[in-house]
Amino acid sequence: MGSETHYGAGARAFHWLTVALLLVIMPIGLVMGRLPRGLLQDTLFVTHESLGLSVLALTLLRLFWRLAHPAPAPDADLAPLERRASRSVHAALYLVLLVTPLTGYLFVSFRGIALHYFGLVEVPELVAKDKPLSNLALFVHTSLQWAIYALAALHVAAALHHHFVRRNGVLRRMLPSLARR
Ligand code: HEM
Ligand code: HEM
């Protein structure tokens, strides 16, 4: 359960699972296109795409979860401007967590590439084949990584600043309950 001062177990699980998935998805995304064709490349593509679709599903689920389990009120140590800044960064992070996998999915669909979730279940095509639109989707998909780097850097720097410089409880709100004691 959450409280007025920290995120609940569900919100924390969504948060850290998403971070862990990104740490796998992004390096794979960066190397897979540069490998020679073959089994390794195919496996990495399927893994990147399937984990990416998992992030899309997880983020949609997370936003529904958040409606039923609202976030705690901002930490009392935050000035009004900081509250607004953190709310905007969180909203932008949610946006990239939705649009990045969606544009990856659109790219694959516009190219007419068959997509199987971990090689097990066929994922339906979203759209009809269209080469120019597939190029646009790929451009947006690969460009969004820079938004992720910038937003995540800002977000992590703020969390560390709060913890180590301001020494307030902001980081602890998202940590496992054991680490909060
Ligand atoms: C949160 C989810 C995702 C993230 C953060 C992500 C991130 C990335 C990154 C960083 C790259 C490398 C771009 C570059 O070479 O500069 C990439 C490439 C790619 N991604 Fe994703 N991706 C995600 C989800 C997906 C999904 C769901 C699909 C498809 C269903 C997908 C398909 C692709 C494809 C086809 C490439 C191009 C590989 C190439 O030709 O080099 N991605 N992605
Ligand atoms: C080591 C890395 C990270 C740390 C230490 C961290 C820490 C935190 C903390 C302390 C909060 C709560 C902030 C508050 O109480 O106002 C939070 C919220 C959040 N984090 Fe992170 N974070 C990390 C990485 C990420 C990444 C990579 C993403 C997404 C790409 C992300 C997305 C979010 C979102 C969307 C929220 C808002 C939750 C909500 O209110 O629904 N975080 N994070």
CSV table of C-alpha atoms and ligand atoms in Angstrom, one decimal:
chain,number,residue,atom,x,y,z
A,1,MET,CA,0.0,0.0,0.0
A,2,GLY,CA,1.1,3.6,-0.6
A,3,SER,CA,0.7,6.4,1.8
A,4,GLU,CA,0.7,10.1,1.8
A,5,THR,CA,4.5,10.1,2.0
A,6,HIS,CA,5.7,7.3,-0.3
A,7,TYR,CA,4.7,5.3,-3.4
A,8,GLY,CA,2.9,2.0,-3.0
A,9,ALA,CA,4.4,-1.4,-3.8
A,10,GLY,CA,2.6,-1.5,-7.1
A,11,ALA,CA,3.9,1.9,-8.3
A,12,ARG,CA,7.4,1.0,-7.1
A,13,ALA,CA,7.2,-2.4,-8.9
A,14,PHE,CA,6.1,-0.7,-12.2
A,15,HIS,CA,8.8,1.9,-11.8
A,16,TRP,CA,11.8,-0.4,-11.2
A,17,LEU,CA,10.6,-3.1,-13.6
A,18,THR,CA,10.4,-0.4,-16.4
A,19,VAL,CA,13.9,0.9,-15.5
A,20,ALA,CA,15.3,-2.7,-15.6
A,21,LEU,CA,13.6,-3.4,-19.0
A,22,LEU,CA,15.0,-0.2,-20.5
A,23,LEU,CA,18.5,-1.2,-19.4
A,24,VAL,CA,18.1,-4.3,-21.6
A,25,ILE,CA,16.1,-2.9,-24.4
A,26,MET,CA,18.3,0.2,-25.2
A,27,PRO,CA,21.7,-1.5,-25.5
A,28,ILE,CA,20.1,-4.3,-27.7
A,29,GLY,CA,18.5,-1.6,-29.9
A,30,LEU,CA,21.8,0.1,-30.4
A,31,VAL,CA,23.7,-3.0,-31.4
A,32,MET,CA,21.2,-5.2,-33.2
A,33,GLY,CA,21.1,-3.2,-36.5
A,34,ARG,CA,24.9,-3.3,-36.8
A,35,LEU,CA,25.3,-7.0,-36.5
A,36,PRO,CA,25.6,-9.4,-39.5
A,37,ARG,CA,22.4,-11.1,-40.5
A,38,GLY,CA,21.9,-14.4,-38.7
A,39,LEU,CA,20.5,-16.1,-35.6
A,40,LEU,CA,22.0,-13.7,-33.1
A,41,GLN,CA,20.6,-10.7,-34.9
A,42,ASP,CA,17.2,-12.3,-35.3
A,43,THR,CA,17.1,-13.2,-31.6
A,44,LEU,CA,18.1,-9.7,-30.5
A,45,PHE,CA,15.5,-8.1,-32.8
A,46,VAL,CA,12.8,-10.4,-31.4
A,47,THR,CA,14.0,-9.7,-27.8
A,48,HIS,CA,14.1,-5.9,-28.4
A,49,GLU,CA,10.7,-5.8,-30.0
A,50,SER,CA,9.0,-8.1,-27.4
A,51,LEU,CA,10.5,-6.4,-24.4
A,52,GLY,CA,9.6,-3.0,-26.0
A,53,LEU,CA,6.0,-4.1,-26.4
A,54,SER,CA,6.0,-5.3,-22.8
A,55,VAL,CA,7.0,-1.7,-21.8
A,56,LEU,CA,4.1,-0.4,-23.8
A,57,ALA,CA,1.7,-2.7,-22.1
A,58,LEU,CA,3.2,-2.1,-18.7
A,59,THR,CA,3.0,1.6,-19.1
A,60,LEU,CA,-0.7,1.5,-20.1
A,61,LEU,CA,-1.4,-0.8,-17.1
A,62,ARG,CA,0.7,1.5,-14.9
A,63,LEU,CA,-1.3,4.6,-15.9
A,64,PHE,CA,-4.6,2.7,-15.1
A,65,TRP,CA,-3.1,1.6,-11.9
A,66,ARG,CA,-2.2,5.2,-11.1
A,67,LEU,CA,-5.8,6.3,-11.5
A,68,ALA,CA,-6.9,3.8,-8.8
A,69,HIS,CA,-3.8,4.4,-6.7
A,70,PRO,CA,-2.9,8.1,-6.9
A,71,ALA,CA,0.7,9.2,-6.4
A,72,PRO,CA,1.5,10.6,-2.9
A,73,ALA,CA,1.4,14.4,-2.6
A,74,PRO,CA,4.7,16.1,-3.5
A,75,ASP,CA,7.4,16.0,-0.8
A,76,ALA,CA,7.0,18.9,1.5
A,77,ASP,CA,10.5,20.0,0.9
A,78,LEU,CA,9.7,20.9,-2.8
A,79,ALA,CA,9.1,24.5,-3.8
A,80,PRO,CA,6.1,25.2,-6.0
A,81,LEU,CA,8.3,25.6,-9.1
A,82,GLU,CA,10.1,22.3,-8.3
A,83,ARG,CA,6.7,20.5,-8.0
A,84,ARG,CA,5.7,21.8,-11.4
A,85,ALA,CA,9.1,20.8,-12.9
A,86,SER,CA,9.0,17.3,-11.5
A,87,ARG,CA,5.3,16.8,-12.6
A,88,SER,CA,6.3,17.9,-16.1
A,89,VAL,CA,9.3,15.6,-16.3
A,90,HIS,CA,7.2,12.6,-15.0
A,91,ALA,CA,4.6,13.4,-17.6
A,92,ALA,CA,7.2,13.6,-20.4
A,93,LEU,CA,8.7,10.3,-19.2
A,94,TYR,CA,5.3,8.6,-19.4
A,95,LEU,CA,4.9,10.1,-22.9
A,96,VAL,CA,8.2,8.7,-24.2
A,97,LEU,CA,7.4,5.3,-22.5
A,98,LEU,CA,4.3,5.2,-24.7
A,99,VAL,CA,5.4,6.8,-28.0
A,100,THR,CA,8.8,5.1,-28.3
A,101,PRO,CA,7.5,1.5,-28.3
A,102,LEU,CA,4.5,2.6,-30.4
A,103,THR,CA,6.7,4.1,-33.1
A,104,GLY,CA,8.8,0.9,-33.1
A,105,TYR,CA,5.6,-1.2,-33.5
A,106,LEU,CA,4.4,1.2,-36.3
A,107,PHE,CA,7.8,0.9,-38.1
A,108,VAL,CA,7.6,-2.9,-38.1
A,109,SER,CA,4.0,-2.8,-39.3
A,110,PHE,CA,4.6,-0.2,-42.0
A,111,ARG,CA,7.5,-2.3,-43.3
A,112,GLY,CA,5.3,-5.4,-43.3
A,113,ILE,CA,7.7,-7.3,-41.0
A,114,ALA,CA,6.1,-10.2,-39.2
A,115,LEU,CA,6.2,-9.7,-35.4
A,116,HIS,CA,6.0,-12.6,-32.9
A,117,TYR,CA,6.0,-11.9,-29.2
A,118,PHE,CA,9.1,-13.8,-28.0
A,119,GLY,CA,8.6,-16.0,-31.1
A,120,LEU,CA,5.4,-17.4,-29.5
A,121,VAL,CA,2.4,-15.4,-30.4
A,122,GLU,CA,1.8,-13.5,-33.6
A,123,VAL,CA,1.3,-9.7,-32.9
A,124,PRO,CA,-1.3,-8.2,-35.2
A,125,GLU,CA,-0.2,-5.7,-37.8
A,126,LEU,CA,-1.4,-2.2,-36.9
A,127,VAL,CA,-1.3,-0.6,-40.4
A,128,ALA,CA,-0.9,-1.5,-44.1
A,129,LYS,CA,2.6,-1.5,-45.7
A,130,ASP,CA,3.9,1.9,-46.5
A,131,LYS,CA,7.7,2.5,-47.0
A,132,PRO,CA,7.8,6.3,-46.5
A,133,LEU,CA,5.7,6.1,-43.3
A,134,SER,CA,7.9,3.3,-42.1
A,135,ASN,CA,11.0,5.5,-42.5
A,136,LEU,CA,9.2,8.3,-40.6
A,137,ALA,CA,8.3,5.9,-37.8
A,138,LEU,CA,11.9,4.7,-37.6
A,139,PHE,CA,13.2,8.2,-37.6
A,140,VAL,CA,10.9,9.2,-34.7
A,141,HIS,CA,11.7,5.9,-32.9
A,142,THR,CA,15.4,6.3,-33.0
A,143,SER,CA,15.3,10.1,-32.3
A,144,LEU,CA,13.2,9.5,-29.1
A,145,GLN,CA,16.1,7.8,-27.5
A,146,TRP,CA,17.7,11.3,-27.1
A,147,ALA,CA,14.6,12.4,-25.2
A,148,ILE,CA,14.9,9.4,-23.0
A,149,TYR,CA,18.6,10.0,-22.3
A,150,ALA,CA,17.9,13.7,-21.5
A,151,LEU,CA,14.8,13.2,-19.4
A,152,ALA,CA,16.3,10.2,-17.5
A,153,ALA,CA,19.5,12.2,-16.8
A,154,LEU,CA,17.5,15.1,-15.5
A,155,HIS,CA,15.3,12.8,-13.4
A,156,VAL,CA,18.1,10.7,-11.9
A,157,ALA,CA,20.2,13.9,-11.2
A,158,ALA,CA,17.2,15.4,-9.4
A,159,ALA,CA,16.7,12.2,-7.4
A,160,LEU,CA,20.4,12.1,-6.3
A,161,HIS,CA,20.5,15.8,-5.6
A,162,HIS,CA,17.5,15.5,-3.3
A,163,HIS,CA,19.0,12.5,-1.5
A,164,PHE,CA,22.6,13.5,-1.1
A,165,VAL,CA,22.6,17.3,-1.2
A,166,ARG,CA,19.2,18.3,0.1
A,167,ARG,CA,18.9,15.2,2.2
A,168,ASN,CA,15.2,15.1,2.0
A,169,GLY,CA,12.9,12.0,1.6
A,170,VAL,CA,12.2,12.2,-2.2
A,171,LEU,CA,14.4,9.2,-3.3
A,172,ARG,CA,13.1,7.1,-0.4
A,173,ARG,CA,9.5,7.6,-1.7
A,174,MET,CA,10.4,5.3,-4.6
A,175,LEU,CA,12.7,2.8,-2.8
A,176,PRO,CA,11.8,-0.6,-1.4
A,177,SER,CA,10.3,-0.3,2.1
A,178,LEU,CA,13.3,-2.0,3.7
A,179,ALA,CA,15.6,0.7,2.3
A,180,ARG,CA,13.3,3.4,3.7
A,181,ARG,CA,13.8,2.5,7.4
B,1,HEM,C1,10.5,1.3,-24.6
B,1,HEM,C2,10.6,0.7,-25.7
B,1,HEM,C3,11.7,0.9,-26.7
B,1,HEM,C4,12.9,1.6,-26.6
B,1,HEM,C5,13.4,2.4,-25.5
B,1,HEM,C6,13.6,1.4,-27.9
B,1,HEM,C7,14.8,2.0,-28.2
B,1,HEM,C8,15.5,1.8,-29.3
B,1,HEM,C9,16.8,2.3,-29.6
B,1,HEM,C10,17.7,3.0,-28.6
B,1,HEM,C11,17.2,1.9,-30.9
B,1,HEM,C12,18.5,2.1,-31.6
B,1,HEM,C13,18.4,3.4,-32.4
B,1,HEM,C14,19.7,3.7,-33.1
B,1,HEM,O1,20.3,2.8,-33.8
B,1,HEM,O2,20.2,4.8,-33.0
B,1,HEM,C15,16.0,1.1,-31.4
B,1,HEM,C16,16.0,0.6,-32.7
B,1,HEM,C17,14.9,-0.2,-33.1
B,1,HEM,N1,13.8,-0.5,-32.5
B,1,HEM,FE1,13.3,0.1,-30.6
B,1,HEM,N2,12.8,0.6,-28.7
B,1,HEM,C18,11.7,0.2,-28.0
B,1,HEM,C19,10.7,-0.5,-28.5
B,1,HEM,C20,10.6,-1.1,-29.7
B,1,HEM,C21,9.5,-1.9,-30.2
B,1,HEM,C22,8.2,-2.2,-29.5
B,1,HEM,C23,9.8,-2.2,-31.5
B,1,HEM,C24,9.0,-3.0,-32.5
B,1,HEM,C25,7.9,-3.7,-32.2
B,1,HEM,C26,11.1,-1.7,-31.8
B,1,HEM,C27,11.8,-1.8,-33.0
B,1,HEM,C28,13.0,-1.3,-33.3
B,1,HEM,C29,13.7,-1.4,-34.6
B,1,HEM,C30,13.1,-2.2,-35.8
B,1,HEM,C31,14.9,-0.7,-34.5
B,1,HEM,C32,15.9,-0.5,-35.6
B,1,HEM,C33,17.1,-1.3,-35.6
B,1,HEM,C34,18.0,-0.9,-36.7
B,1,HEM,O3,17.6,-1.0,-37.9
B,1,HEM,O4,19.1,-0.5,-36.4
B,1,HEM,N3,11.6,-1.0,-30.7
B,1,HEM,N4,15.1,1.1,-30.5
B,2,HEM,C1,18.3,5.1,-11.1
B,2,HEM,C2,17.4,5.6,-11.8
B,2,HEM,C3,16.1,6.2,-11.2
B,2,HEM,C4,15.9,6.8,-10.0
B,2,HEM,C5,16.8,6.8,-8.8
B,2,HEM,C6,14.5,7.2,-10.0
B,2,HEM,C7,13.9,7.8,-8.9
B,2,HEM,C8,12.5,8.2,-8.8
B,2,HEM,C9,11.9,8.8,-7.7
B,2,HEM,C10,12.6,9.1,-6.4
B,2,HEM,C11,10.6,9.1,-8.0
B,2,HEM,C12,9.5,9.7,-7.2
B,2,HEM,C13,9.6,11.2,-7.4
B,2,HEM,C14,8.7,12.0,-6.4
B,2,HEM,O1,8.4,11.5,-5.4
B,2,HEM,O2,8.3,13.1,-6.8
B,2,HEM,C15,10.4,8.6,-9.4
B,2,HEM,C16,9.3,8.8,-10.1
B,2,HEM,C17,9.1,8.5,-11.5
B,2,HEM,N1,10.1,7.9,-12.3
B,2,HEM,FE1,12.0,7.4,-11.7
B,2,HEM,N2,13.9,7.0,-11.2
B,2,HEM,C18,14.9,6.4,-12.0
B,2,HEM,C19,14.8,6.1,-13.3
B,2,HEM,C20,13.6,6.3,-14.1
B,2,HEM,C21,13.5,6.0,-15.5
B,2,HEM,C22,14.6,5.5,-16.4
B,2,HEM,C23,12.2,6.4,-15.9
B,2,HEM,C24,11.6,6.3,-17.2
B,2,HEM,C25,12.2,6.3,-18.4
B,2,HEM,C26,11.6,6.8,-14.7
B,2,HEM,C27,10.2,7.3,-14.6
B,2,HEM,C28,9.6,7.8,-13.5
B,2,HEM,C29,8.2,8.2,-13.5
B,2,HEM,C30,7.3,8.3,-14.7
B,2,HEM,C31,7.9,8.7,-12.2
B,2,HEM,C32,6.6,9.3,-11.7
B,2,HEM,C33,5.8,8.3,-11.0
B,2,HEM,C34,4.4,8.8,-10.8
B,2,HEM,O3,4.2,9.8,-10.1
B,2,HEM,O4,3.5,8.1,-11.3
B,2,HEM,N3,12.4,6.8,-13.6
B,2,HEM,N4,11.6,8.1,-9.9
